[in-house]
XYZ file of C-alpha atoms in Angstrom:
121
model
C -229.856 103.964 9.249
C -231.297 107.504 8.910
C -228.904 110.303 8.219
C -228.400 112.688 11.146
C -229.518 116.236 10.409
C -226.990 119.010 11.037
C -227.841 121.065 14.116
C -226.823 124.429 15.484
C -225.639 125.305 18.998
C -229.220 125.243 20.312
C -229.656 121.643 19.188
C -232.129 122.658 16.498
C -231.886 121.571 12.891
C -229.495 123.889 11.075
C -230.750 126.158 8.312
C -229.871 125.195 4.763
C -227.381 128.057 4.454
C -225.574 126.767 7.550
C -225.576 123.244 6.120
C -223.494 124.516 3.183
C -220.582 125.037 5.567
C -220.625 121.317 6.358
C -220.474 120.152 2.730
C -217.177 118.479 1.923
C -215.509 118.266 -1.467
C -215.682 114.449 -1.199
C -219.322 114.620 -2.350
C -218.099 116.024 -5.658
C -215.915 113.032 -6.541
C -218.532 111.591 -8.925
C -220.069 114.905 -9.983
C -219.881 115.910 -13.659
C -217.502 118.683 -14.760
C -220.445 120.977 -15.504
C -223.372 120.722 -13.086
C -227.024 121.665 -13.546
C -228.985 123.335 -10.751
C -230.543 119.935 -9.930
C -227.150 118.222 -9.705
C -225.708 121.050 -7.625
C -228.704 120.992 -5.283
C -228.436 117.219 -4.810
C -224.723 117.430 -4.129
C -225.061 120.313 -1.657
C -228.153 118.673 -0.096
C -230.315 121.749 -0.598
C -233.346 122.402 -2.763
C -233.113 123.540 -6.359
C -234.981 126.683 -5.318
C -232.292 127.391 -2.714
C -229.608 127.108 -5.434
C -231.394 129.797 -7.448
C -231.803 131.986 -4.365
C -228.108 131.673 -3.537
C -227.284 132.532 -7.152
C -229.530 135.613 -7.009
C -227.835 136.742 -3.790
C -224.405 136.133 -5.281
C -223.672 133.667 -2.490
C -222.352 130.922 -4.798
C -219.906 131.097 -7.713
C -221.289 132.446 -10.962
C -222.562 129.812 -13.385
C -221.571 129.494 -17.028
C -224.220 129.975 -19.699
C -224.116 127.544 -22.622
C -226.800 128.693 -25.033
C -229.907 128.805 -22.865
C -228.533 126.291 -20.353
C -226.968 127.308 -17.041
C -224.165 125.175 -15.601
C -221.767 125.477 -12.665
C -218.173 124.372 -13.091
C -217.308 121.652 -10.601
C -213.851 123.165 -10.093
C -215.376 126.544 -9.123
C -217.715 124.876 -6.628
C -214.865 122.805 -5.152
C -212.699 125.915 -4.695
C -215.643 127.721 -3.131
C -216.223 124.868 -0.649
C -212.508 124.587 0.176
C -212.489 128.343 0.890
C -215.313 127.863 3.412
C -218.271 128.818 1.186
C -217.640 132.572 1.241
C -220.207 134.934 -0.236
C -218.950 135.882 -3.700
C -221.454 138.681 -4.111
C -220.764 141.788 -6.090
C -222.363 145.147 -5.417
C -224.470 144.710 -8.553
C -225.780 141.300 -7.396
C -226.655 142.754 -4.005
C -228.514 145.698 -5.536
C -230.411 143.501 -7.994
C -231.389 141.081 -5.232
C -232.682 143.793 -2.883
C -234.270 146.034 -5.516
C -235.725 143.415 -7.884
C -236.075 139.915 -6.417
C -237.210 140.695 -2.864
C -239.887 143.219 -3.915
C -241.013 140.813 -6.641
C -241.552 138.042 -4.050
C -243.519 140.491 -1.887
C -245.704 141.573 -4.822
C -246.390 137.981 -5.880
C -247.289 136.907 -2.341
C -249.578 139.952 -1.948
C -251.256 139.107 -5.266
C -251.796 135.504 -4.131
C -253.367 136.709 -0.872
C -255.734 139.035 -2.741
C -256.732 136.314 -5.208
C -257.419 133.822 -2.411
C -259.666 136.389 -0.689
C -261.787 136.746 -3.818
C -261.862 133.020 -4.498
C -263.239 132.298 -1.009
C -266.149 134.714 -1.471
């Protein structure tokens, strides 16, 4: 039986950020103590890219760095879910997101548009 997609008040499919509110801590019962971005994405039912975006915004708990690896503590994620998935952003995270990441996405997309114009010719 197909899984029903979460929907908002208009009956449309809910955005991924809204779907985070519906995640229960029961999904974490079999999750490892330290979770990779892939494992976290699968558990939260969002894309890996969305995990990194939420991290950049400061919307999820900070991960732990082990050497070059990045892991999220299951206990931190469980507490975050039990608290209703609040934004845990700091002023620094907000500034970095708006001054670095967003302009970078705009520059990359502009570059791609320019390259595709020249490739077509």
